[in-house]
Structures are given as C-alpha cells and as structure tokens.
Tab-separated table of C-alpha atoms and ligand atoms in Angstrom:
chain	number	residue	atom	x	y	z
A	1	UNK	CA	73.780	210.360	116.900
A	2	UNK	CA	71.400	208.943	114.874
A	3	UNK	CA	73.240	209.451	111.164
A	4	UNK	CA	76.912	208.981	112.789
A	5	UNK	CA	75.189	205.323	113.977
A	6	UNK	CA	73.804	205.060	110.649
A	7	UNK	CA	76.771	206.378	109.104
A	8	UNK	CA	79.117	203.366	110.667
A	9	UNK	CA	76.631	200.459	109.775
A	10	UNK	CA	77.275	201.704	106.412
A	11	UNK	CA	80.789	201.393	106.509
A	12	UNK	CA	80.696	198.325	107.612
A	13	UNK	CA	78.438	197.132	105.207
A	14	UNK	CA	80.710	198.629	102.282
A	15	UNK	CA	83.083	197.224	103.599
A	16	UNK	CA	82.051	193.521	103.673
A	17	UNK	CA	80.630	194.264	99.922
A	18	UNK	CA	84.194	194.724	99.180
A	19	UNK	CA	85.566	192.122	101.044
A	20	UNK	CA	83.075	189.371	98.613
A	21	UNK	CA	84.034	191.297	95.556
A	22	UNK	CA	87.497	190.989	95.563
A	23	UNK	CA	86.966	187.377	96.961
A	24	UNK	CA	84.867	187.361	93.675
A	25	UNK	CA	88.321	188.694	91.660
A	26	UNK	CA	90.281	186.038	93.380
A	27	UNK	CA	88.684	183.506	92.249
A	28	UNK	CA	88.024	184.049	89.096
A	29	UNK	CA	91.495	185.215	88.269
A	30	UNK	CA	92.459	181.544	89.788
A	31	UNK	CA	89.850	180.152	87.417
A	32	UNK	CA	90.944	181.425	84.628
A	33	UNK	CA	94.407	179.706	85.106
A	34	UNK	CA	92.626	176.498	86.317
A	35	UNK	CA	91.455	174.904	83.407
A	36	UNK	CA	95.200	175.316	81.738
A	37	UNK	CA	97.150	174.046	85.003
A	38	UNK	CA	95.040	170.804	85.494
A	39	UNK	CA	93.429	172.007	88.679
A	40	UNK	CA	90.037	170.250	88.213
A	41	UNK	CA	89.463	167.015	89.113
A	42	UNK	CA	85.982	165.201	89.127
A	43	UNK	CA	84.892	162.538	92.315
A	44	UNK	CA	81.970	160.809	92.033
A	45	UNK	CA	79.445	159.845	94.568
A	46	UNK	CA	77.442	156.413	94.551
A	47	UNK	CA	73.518	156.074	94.551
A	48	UNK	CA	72.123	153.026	96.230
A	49	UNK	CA	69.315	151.200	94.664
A	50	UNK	CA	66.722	150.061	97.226
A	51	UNK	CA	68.534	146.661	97.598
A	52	UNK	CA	71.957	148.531	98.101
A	53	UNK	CA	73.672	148.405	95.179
A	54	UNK	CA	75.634	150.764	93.662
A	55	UNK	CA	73.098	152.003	90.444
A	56	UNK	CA	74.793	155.023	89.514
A	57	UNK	CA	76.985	158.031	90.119
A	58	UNK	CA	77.130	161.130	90.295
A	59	UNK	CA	80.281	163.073	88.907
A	60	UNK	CA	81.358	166.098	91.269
A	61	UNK	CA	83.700	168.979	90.342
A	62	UNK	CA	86.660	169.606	92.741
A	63	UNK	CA	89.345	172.189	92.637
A	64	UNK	CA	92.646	172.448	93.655
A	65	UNK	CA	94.534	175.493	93.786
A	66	UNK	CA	98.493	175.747	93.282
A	67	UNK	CA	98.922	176.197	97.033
A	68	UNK	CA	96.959	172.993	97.738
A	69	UNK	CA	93.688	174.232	98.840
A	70	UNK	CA	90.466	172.423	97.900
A	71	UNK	CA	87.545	174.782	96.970
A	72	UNK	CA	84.242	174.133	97.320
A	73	UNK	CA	82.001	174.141	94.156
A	74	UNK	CA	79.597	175.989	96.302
A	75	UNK	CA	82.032	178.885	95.902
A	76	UNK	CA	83.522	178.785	92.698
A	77	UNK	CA	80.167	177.613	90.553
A	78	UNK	CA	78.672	180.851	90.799
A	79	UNK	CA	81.614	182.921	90.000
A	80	UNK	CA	82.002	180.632	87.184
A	81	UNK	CA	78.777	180.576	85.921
A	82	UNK	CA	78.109	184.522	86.190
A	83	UNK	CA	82.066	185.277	84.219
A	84	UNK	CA	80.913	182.789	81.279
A	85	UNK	CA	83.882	180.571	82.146
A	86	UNK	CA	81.325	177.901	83.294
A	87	UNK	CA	81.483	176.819	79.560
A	88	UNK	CA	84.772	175.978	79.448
A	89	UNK	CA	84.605	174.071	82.519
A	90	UNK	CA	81.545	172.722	81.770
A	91	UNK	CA	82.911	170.920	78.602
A	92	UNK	CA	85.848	169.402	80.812
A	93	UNK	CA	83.783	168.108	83.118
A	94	UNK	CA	81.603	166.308	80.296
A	95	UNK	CA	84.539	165.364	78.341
A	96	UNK	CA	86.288	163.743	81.220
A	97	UNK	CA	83.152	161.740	82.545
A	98	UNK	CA	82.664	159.686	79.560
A	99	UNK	CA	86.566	159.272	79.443
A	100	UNK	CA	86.078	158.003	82.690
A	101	UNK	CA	83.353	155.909	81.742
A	102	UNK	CA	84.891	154.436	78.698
A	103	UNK	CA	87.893	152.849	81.085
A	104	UNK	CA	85.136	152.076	83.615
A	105	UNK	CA	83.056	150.089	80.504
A	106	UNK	CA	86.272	147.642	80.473
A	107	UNK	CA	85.654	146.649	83.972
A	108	UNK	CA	83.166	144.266	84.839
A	109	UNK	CA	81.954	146.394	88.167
A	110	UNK	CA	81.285	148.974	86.546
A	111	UNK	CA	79.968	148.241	83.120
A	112	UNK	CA	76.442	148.542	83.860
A	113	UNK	CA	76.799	151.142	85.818
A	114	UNK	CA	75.424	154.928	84.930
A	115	UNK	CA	77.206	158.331	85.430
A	116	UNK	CA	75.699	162.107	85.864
A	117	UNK	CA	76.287	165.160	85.508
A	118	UNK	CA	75.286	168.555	86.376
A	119	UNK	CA	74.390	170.736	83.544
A	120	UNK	CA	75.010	174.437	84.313
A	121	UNK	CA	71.952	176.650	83.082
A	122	UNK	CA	74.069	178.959	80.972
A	123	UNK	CA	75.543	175.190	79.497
A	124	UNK	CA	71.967	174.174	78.366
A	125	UNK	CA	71.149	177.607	77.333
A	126	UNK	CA	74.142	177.358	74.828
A	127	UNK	CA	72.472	177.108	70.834
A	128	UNK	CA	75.190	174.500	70.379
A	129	UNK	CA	74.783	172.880	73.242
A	130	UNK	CA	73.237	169.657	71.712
A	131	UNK	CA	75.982	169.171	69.040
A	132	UNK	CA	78.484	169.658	72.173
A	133	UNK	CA	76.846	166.692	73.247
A	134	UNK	CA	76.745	164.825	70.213
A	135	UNK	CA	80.535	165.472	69.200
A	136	UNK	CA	81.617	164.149	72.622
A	137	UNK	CA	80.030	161.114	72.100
A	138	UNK	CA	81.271	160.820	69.024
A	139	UNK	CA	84.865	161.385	69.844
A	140	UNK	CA	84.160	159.041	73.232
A	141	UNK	CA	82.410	156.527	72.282
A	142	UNK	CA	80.343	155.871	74.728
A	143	UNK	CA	76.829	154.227	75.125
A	144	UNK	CA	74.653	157.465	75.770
A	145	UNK	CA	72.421	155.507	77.684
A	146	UNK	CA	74.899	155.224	80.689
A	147	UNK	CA	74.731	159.002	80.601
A	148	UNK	CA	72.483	161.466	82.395
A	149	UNK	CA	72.711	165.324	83.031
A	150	UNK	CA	71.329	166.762	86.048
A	151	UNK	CA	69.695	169.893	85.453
A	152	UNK	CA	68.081	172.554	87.686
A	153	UNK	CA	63.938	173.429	87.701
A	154	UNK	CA	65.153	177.508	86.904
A	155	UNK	CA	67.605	176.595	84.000
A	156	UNK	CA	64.412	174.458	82.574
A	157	UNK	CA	61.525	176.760	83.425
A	158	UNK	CA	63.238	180.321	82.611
A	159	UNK	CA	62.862	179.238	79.068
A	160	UNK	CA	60.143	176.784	78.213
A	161	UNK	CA	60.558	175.872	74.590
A	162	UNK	CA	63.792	175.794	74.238
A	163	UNK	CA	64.452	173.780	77.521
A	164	UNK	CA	62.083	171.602	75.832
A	165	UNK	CA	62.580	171.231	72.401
A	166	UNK	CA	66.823	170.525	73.984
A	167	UNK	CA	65.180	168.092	76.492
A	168	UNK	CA	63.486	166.111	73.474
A	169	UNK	CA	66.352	165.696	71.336
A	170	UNK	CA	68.358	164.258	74.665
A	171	UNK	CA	65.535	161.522	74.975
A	172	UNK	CA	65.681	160.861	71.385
A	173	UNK	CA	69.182	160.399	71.943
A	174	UNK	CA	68.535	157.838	75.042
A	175	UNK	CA	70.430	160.222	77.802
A	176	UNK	CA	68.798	160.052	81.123
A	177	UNK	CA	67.281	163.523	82.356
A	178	UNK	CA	67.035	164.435	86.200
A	179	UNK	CA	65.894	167.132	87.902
A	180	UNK	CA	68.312	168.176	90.506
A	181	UNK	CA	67.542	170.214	94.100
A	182	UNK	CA	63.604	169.700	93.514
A	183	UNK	CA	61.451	171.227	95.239
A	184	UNK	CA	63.461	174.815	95.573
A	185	UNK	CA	62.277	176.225	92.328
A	186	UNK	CA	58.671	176.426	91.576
A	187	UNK	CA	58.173	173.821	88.917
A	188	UNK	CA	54.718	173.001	88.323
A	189	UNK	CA	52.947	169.663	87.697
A	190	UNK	CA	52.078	171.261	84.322
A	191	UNK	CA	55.778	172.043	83.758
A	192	UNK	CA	56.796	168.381	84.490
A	193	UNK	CA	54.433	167.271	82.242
A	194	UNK	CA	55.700	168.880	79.115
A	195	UNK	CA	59.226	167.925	79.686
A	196	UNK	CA	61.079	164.932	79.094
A	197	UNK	CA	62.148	164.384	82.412
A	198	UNK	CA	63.150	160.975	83.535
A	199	UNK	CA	63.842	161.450	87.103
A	200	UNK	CA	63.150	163.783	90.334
A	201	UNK	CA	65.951	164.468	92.527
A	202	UNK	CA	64.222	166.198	95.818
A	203	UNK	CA	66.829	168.338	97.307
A	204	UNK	CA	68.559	168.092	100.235
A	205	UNK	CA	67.092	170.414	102.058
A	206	UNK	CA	63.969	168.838	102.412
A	207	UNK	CA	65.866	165.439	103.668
A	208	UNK	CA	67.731	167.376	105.952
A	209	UNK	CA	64.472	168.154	108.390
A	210	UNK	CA	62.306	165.455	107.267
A	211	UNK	CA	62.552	163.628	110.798
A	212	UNK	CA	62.390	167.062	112.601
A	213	UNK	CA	59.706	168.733	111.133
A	214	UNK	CA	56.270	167.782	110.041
A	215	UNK	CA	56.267	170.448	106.752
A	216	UNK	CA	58.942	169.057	105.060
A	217	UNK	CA	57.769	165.403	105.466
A	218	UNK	CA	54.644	166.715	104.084
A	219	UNK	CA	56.596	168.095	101.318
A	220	UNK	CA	58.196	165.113	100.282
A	221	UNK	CA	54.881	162.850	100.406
A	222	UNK	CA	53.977	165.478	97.717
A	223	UNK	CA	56.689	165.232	95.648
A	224	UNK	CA	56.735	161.641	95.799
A	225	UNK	CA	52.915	161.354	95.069
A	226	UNK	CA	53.496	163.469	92.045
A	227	UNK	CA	56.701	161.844	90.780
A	228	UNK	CA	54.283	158.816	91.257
A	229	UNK	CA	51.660	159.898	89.205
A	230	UNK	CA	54.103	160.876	85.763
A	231	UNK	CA	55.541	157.756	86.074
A	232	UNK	CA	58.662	159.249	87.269
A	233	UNK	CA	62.019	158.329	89.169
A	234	UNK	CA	62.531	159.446	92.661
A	235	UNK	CA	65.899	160.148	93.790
A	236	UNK	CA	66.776	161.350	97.062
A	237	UNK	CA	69.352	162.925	98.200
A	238	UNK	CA	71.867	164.340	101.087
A	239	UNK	CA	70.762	161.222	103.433
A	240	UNK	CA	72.520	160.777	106.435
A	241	UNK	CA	70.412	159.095	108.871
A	242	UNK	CA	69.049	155.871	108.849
A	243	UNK	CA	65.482	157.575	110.103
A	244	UNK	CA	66.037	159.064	106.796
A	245	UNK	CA	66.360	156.616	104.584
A	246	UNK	CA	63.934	154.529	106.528
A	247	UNK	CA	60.842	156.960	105.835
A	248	UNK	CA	61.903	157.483	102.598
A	249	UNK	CA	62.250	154.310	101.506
A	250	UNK	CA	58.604	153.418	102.677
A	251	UNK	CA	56.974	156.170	100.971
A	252	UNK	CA	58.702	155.099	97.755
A	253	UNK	CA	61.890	156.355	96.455
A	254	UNK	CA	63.982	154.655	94.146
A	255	UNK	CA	67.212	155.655	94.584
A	256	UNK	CA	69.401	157.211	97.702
A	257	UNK	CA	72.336	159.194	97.736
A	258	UNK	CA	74.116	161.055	100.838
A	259	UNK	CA	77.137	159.922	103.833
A	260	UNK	CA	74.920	157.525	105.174
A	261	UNK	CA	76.382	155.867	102.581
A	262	UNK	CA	79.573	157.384	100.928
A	263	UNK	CA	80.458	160.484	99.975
A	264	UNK	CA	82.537	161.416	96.848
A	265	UNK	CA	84.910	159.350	95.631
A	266	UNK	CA	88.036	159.178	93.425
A	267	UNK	CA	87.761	156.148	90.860
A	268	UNK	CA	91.087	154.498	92.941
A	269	UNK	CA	89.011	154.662	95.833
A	270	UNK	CA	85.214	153.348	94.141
A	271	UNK	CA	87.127	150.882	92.920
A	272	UNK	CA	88.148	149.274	96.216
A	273	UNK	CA	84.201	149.984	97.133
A	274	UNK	CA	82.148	148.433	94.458
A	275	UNK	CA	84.860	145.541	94.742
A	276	UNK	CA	84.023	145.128	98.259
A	277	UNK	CA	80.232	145.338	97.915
A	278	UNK	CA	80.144	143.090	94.832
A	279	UNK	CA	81.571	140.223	96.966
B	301	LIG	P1	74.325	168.918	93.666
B	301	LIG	O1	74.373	168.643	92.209
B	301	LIG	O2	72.983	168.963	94.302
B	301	LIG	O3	75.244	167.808	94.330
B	301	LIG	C1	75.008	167.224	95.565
B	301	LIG	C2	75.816	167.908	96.645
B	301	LIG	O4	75.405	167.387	97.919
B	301	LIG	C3	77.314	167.620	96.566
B	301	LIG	O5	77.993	168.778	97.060
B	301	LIG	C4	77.474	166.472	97.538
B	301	LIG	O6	78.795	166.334	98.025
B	301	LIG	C5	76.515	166.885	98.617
B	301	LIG	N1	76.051	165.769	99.438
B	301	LIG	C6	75.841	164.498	99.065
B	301	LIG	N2	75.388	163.741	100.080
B	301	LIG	C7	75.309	164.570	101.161
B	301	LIG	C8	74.895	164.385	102.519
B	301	LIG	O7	74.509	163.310	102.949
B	301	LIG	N3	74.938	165.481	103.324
B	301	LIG	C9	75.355	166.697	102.876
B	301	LIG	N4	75.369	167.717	103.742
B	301	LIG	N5	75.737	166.916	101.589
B	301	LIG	C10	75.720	165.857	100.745
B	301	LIG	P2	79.225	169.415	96.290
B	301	LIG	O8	80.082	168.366	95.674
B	301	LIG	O9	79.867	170.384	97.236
B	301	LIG	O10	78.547	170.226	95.107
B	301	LIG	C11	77.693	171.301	95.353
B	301	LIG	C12	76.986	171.752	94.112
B	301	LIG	O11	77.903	172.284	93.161
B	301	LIG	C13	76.284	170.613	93.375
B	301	LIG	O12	75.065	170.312	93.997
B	301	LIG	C14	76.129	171.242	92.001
B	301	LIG	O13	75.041	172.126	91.971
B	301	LIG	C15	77.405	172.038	91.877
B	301	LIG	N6	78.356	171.253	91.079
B	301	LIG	C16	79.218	170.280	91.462
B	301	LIG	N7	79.913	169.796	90.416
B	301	LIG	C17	79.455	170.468	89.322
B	301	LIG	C18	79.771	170.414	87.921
B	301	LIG	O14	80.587	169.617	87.434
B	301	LIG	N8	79.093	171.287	87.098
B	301	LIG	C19	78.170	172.167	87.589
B	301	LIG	N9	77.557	172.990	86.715
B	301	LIG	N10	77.829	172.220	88.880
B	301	LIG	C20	78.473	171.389	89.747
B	302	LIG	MG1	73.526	167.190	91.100
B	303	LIG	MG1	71.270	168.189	94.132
C-alpha cells in the first residue's frame, strides 16, 4: 500500500516536472524567433515625486506572441536569462529606451524626465558590458544622466569587485544606479557602502503587507533608516493603497511607484497622461 501510494505521488510529480519543462521548450523556442519578428515591445511605468509629479520611468519588457498572447516577464525572464538569450534581449531593450528617450528629449513634457532599466545579472556580468553601454550612447546620443539601470542585490553581491569596479565606471559616467526588489537578497550595510549605489528600491513585497502586518512595517523603517544614513534615495514600489503611500510617505521616501497611480504605459498613452497632469 504504502510504495503503490508512494509510487503514484511520484508519477504525479514527474509528471508536472514535465509539464514545466516543455513549458520551458515552448518558450524559449518562441524566444528565439521573438527578437527577429518584432515581438517585444517596452511600456513604461511613471514614479511620482512626493508632490506628484511624474520624476521618472521605468521601462518594462512585454511580449507578444504571433497568436496575440501577452506574456508575462515573470515567465519568460527566467527562461531567458538561464538559455543566454537574455543578452540579446537585453541589448534591445537598452537600445530602444534611449531611442525612446531621444524622441521624448524633443518634447517639452518629457525632457527632464529620467528613464530605467532593469539590468539582467548575466547582462552586468558580461566583460563588455560597459562598452555595450558606452557604444549605445554613442550611437544614441543621449544625455546619460537621464539614464539609470536597475539592478538586483544577488547580481551585485555574487561578485563583489567586479560589480564594483562596473558600478564605478557607471557613476563616472553620470548613469543613475538603483537597487531593485530590496530587501529580498541579503545585502549588507557594509555591501551598500562599497558600491556606488544611488538609490534603494524596497520591493514590493514588503509594501504589499505593510498595513497588515507589524514585521514588514518594521522592515521598511529599517530600510529607510539605513537608506537615510548613506545618503541614499528611497524608492518604493508596488503601491496600491493610499494607507500605503500615506505611511510611507511619512517615514520618508522619495519616490512612489505602483496602480495607485498608473501602471505601465505605452508612450501614446503617457503622452495623454503627463499632458493632463502638466496642466
Ligand atoms: P521589477 O523590475 O521589480 O518591476 C516592477 C514590477 O512590478 C512590474 O512587473 C510592474 O508592472 C509591477 N508593479 C508595479 N506597480 C505595481 C503594483 O502596484 N502592484 C503590483 N502587484 N505590481 C506592480 P512586470 O512588468 O510584470 O515585470 C516583472 C519583472 O520582470 C520586473 O520586476 C523585472 O525584474 C523583470 N523585467 C521586466 N522588464 C525587464 C527587462 O527589460 N529586462 C530585465 N532583465 N528584466 C525585466
Ligand atoms: Mg525594476
Ligand atoms: Mg522591483
């Protein structure tokens, strides 16, 4: 009884394993072809300054497939990033944001504002990752200082110096650094020290409970006492609730970002929102 019960959990288990691998195959075959066939697109998600205004975006990777379905990067980043084709996309997604921001620098709306973007770790572990940088740019022409590249506390702390020494040369450069989903990894006040971080980004996680429970309140007052103390941005994100961005708006954070107040958005449709908010 006991092995035949034993025997079926298995199954079912192998099973499912199969199931996610070829899910796995799927997609990557699909992103393989992606790239090629114009399937990416990037939308771009506003962060409110205390006052409310608009004081930067961030750029988000969306995918369409051929038969019209929109897949989440939640499911297709990893795939992406454990095949290698990550780097390929990753240089799209860079390339097109400062195209983007070089029409956006003819506007008046939005020629102050800043645009980010997330840095895959295998991206920043790339030797030639800073002249990537530094050829588009070049070929751009954009002012690097309306530029800033999320990155997460693993990709920075799996490899010390060389997260550092990269992180310097970005500075030197004037391109904002932020630290994206803080607060999931373990980076340490010593860590934070030594790099050239500009700005904090405490996941959403953490804002998700705040007003619930006590620990992750606690949390946050942490981060934001640290942040404090390095002289260093506070960005919060996933806020939905007005409780939300209440509390964290009296303990100190600088900027805000979550459907309380938009989600992503296609440059047609920021357009029509930074016109309506700048009136
Ligand atoms: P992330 O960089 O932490 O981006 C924030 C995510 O939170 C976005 O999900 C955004 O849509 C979502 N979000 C924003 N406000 C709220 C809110 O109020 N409530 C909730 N529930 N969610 C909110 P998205 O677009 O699905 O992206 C997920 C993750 O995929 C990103 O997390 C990032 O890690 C990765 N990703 C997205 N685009 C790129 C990219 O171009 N390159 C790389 N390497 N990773 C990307
Ligand atoms: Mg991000
Ligand atoms: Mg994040």
């Amino acid at each position: 009884y006991y092995s035949k019960n034993n025997h079926r959990k298995w199954m079912i288990w192998s099973d499912r394993l199969r199931a996610e691998q070829s899910q796995r195959d799927t997609i990557e075959t699909g992103l393989r072809r992606a790239l090629d066939n114009g399937e990416f697109y990037l939308e771009y998600q506003p962060q409110y300054s205390r006052g409310g205004e608009v004081a930067s975006l961030e750029a988000l990777l969306r995918w369409r497939t051929p038969d019209g379905k929109i897949i989440a990067p939640a499911t297709f980043i990893p795939v992406a990033e454990n095949s290698g084709l990550i780097l390929n996309i990753s240089e799209w997604v860079l390339e097109q944001t400062c195209r983007q921001l070089k029409l956006w620098q003819s506007q008046p709306l939005f020629d102050a504002l800043r645009v980010s973007v997330n840095i895959s770790p295998r991206q920043l572990r790339r030797t030639d990752f800073i002249k990537s940088v530094e050829q588009v740019l070049t070929r751009s022409g954009i002012n690097p200082q309306q530029l800033s590249f999320e990155m997460l506390e693993t990709a920075l702390t799996d490899n010390m110096p060389d997260a550092q020494r990269k992180l310097n040369i970005l500075k030197e450069m004037k391109i904002n650094i932020a630290l994206d989903n803080f607060g999931t990894g373990m980076a340490s006040l010593t860590g934070l020290r030594k790099l050239a971080i500009d700005e904090v980004k405490i996941d959403r996680s953490f804002v998700f409970d705040m007003t619930e429970n006590d620990d992750f309140l606690i949390t946050i007052r942490g981060i934001v006492a640290m942040c404090q103390a390095l002289n260093i941005n506070i960005v919060a994100e996933g806020v939905e609730k007005p409780a939300q961005f209440a509390a964290l708006s009296d303990m100190g954070c600088h900027r805000f970002q979550g459907w309380l107040f938009s989600r992503a958005r296609s440059p047609e449709q920021l357009n029509e929102i930074l016109q309506r908010r700048g009136l």
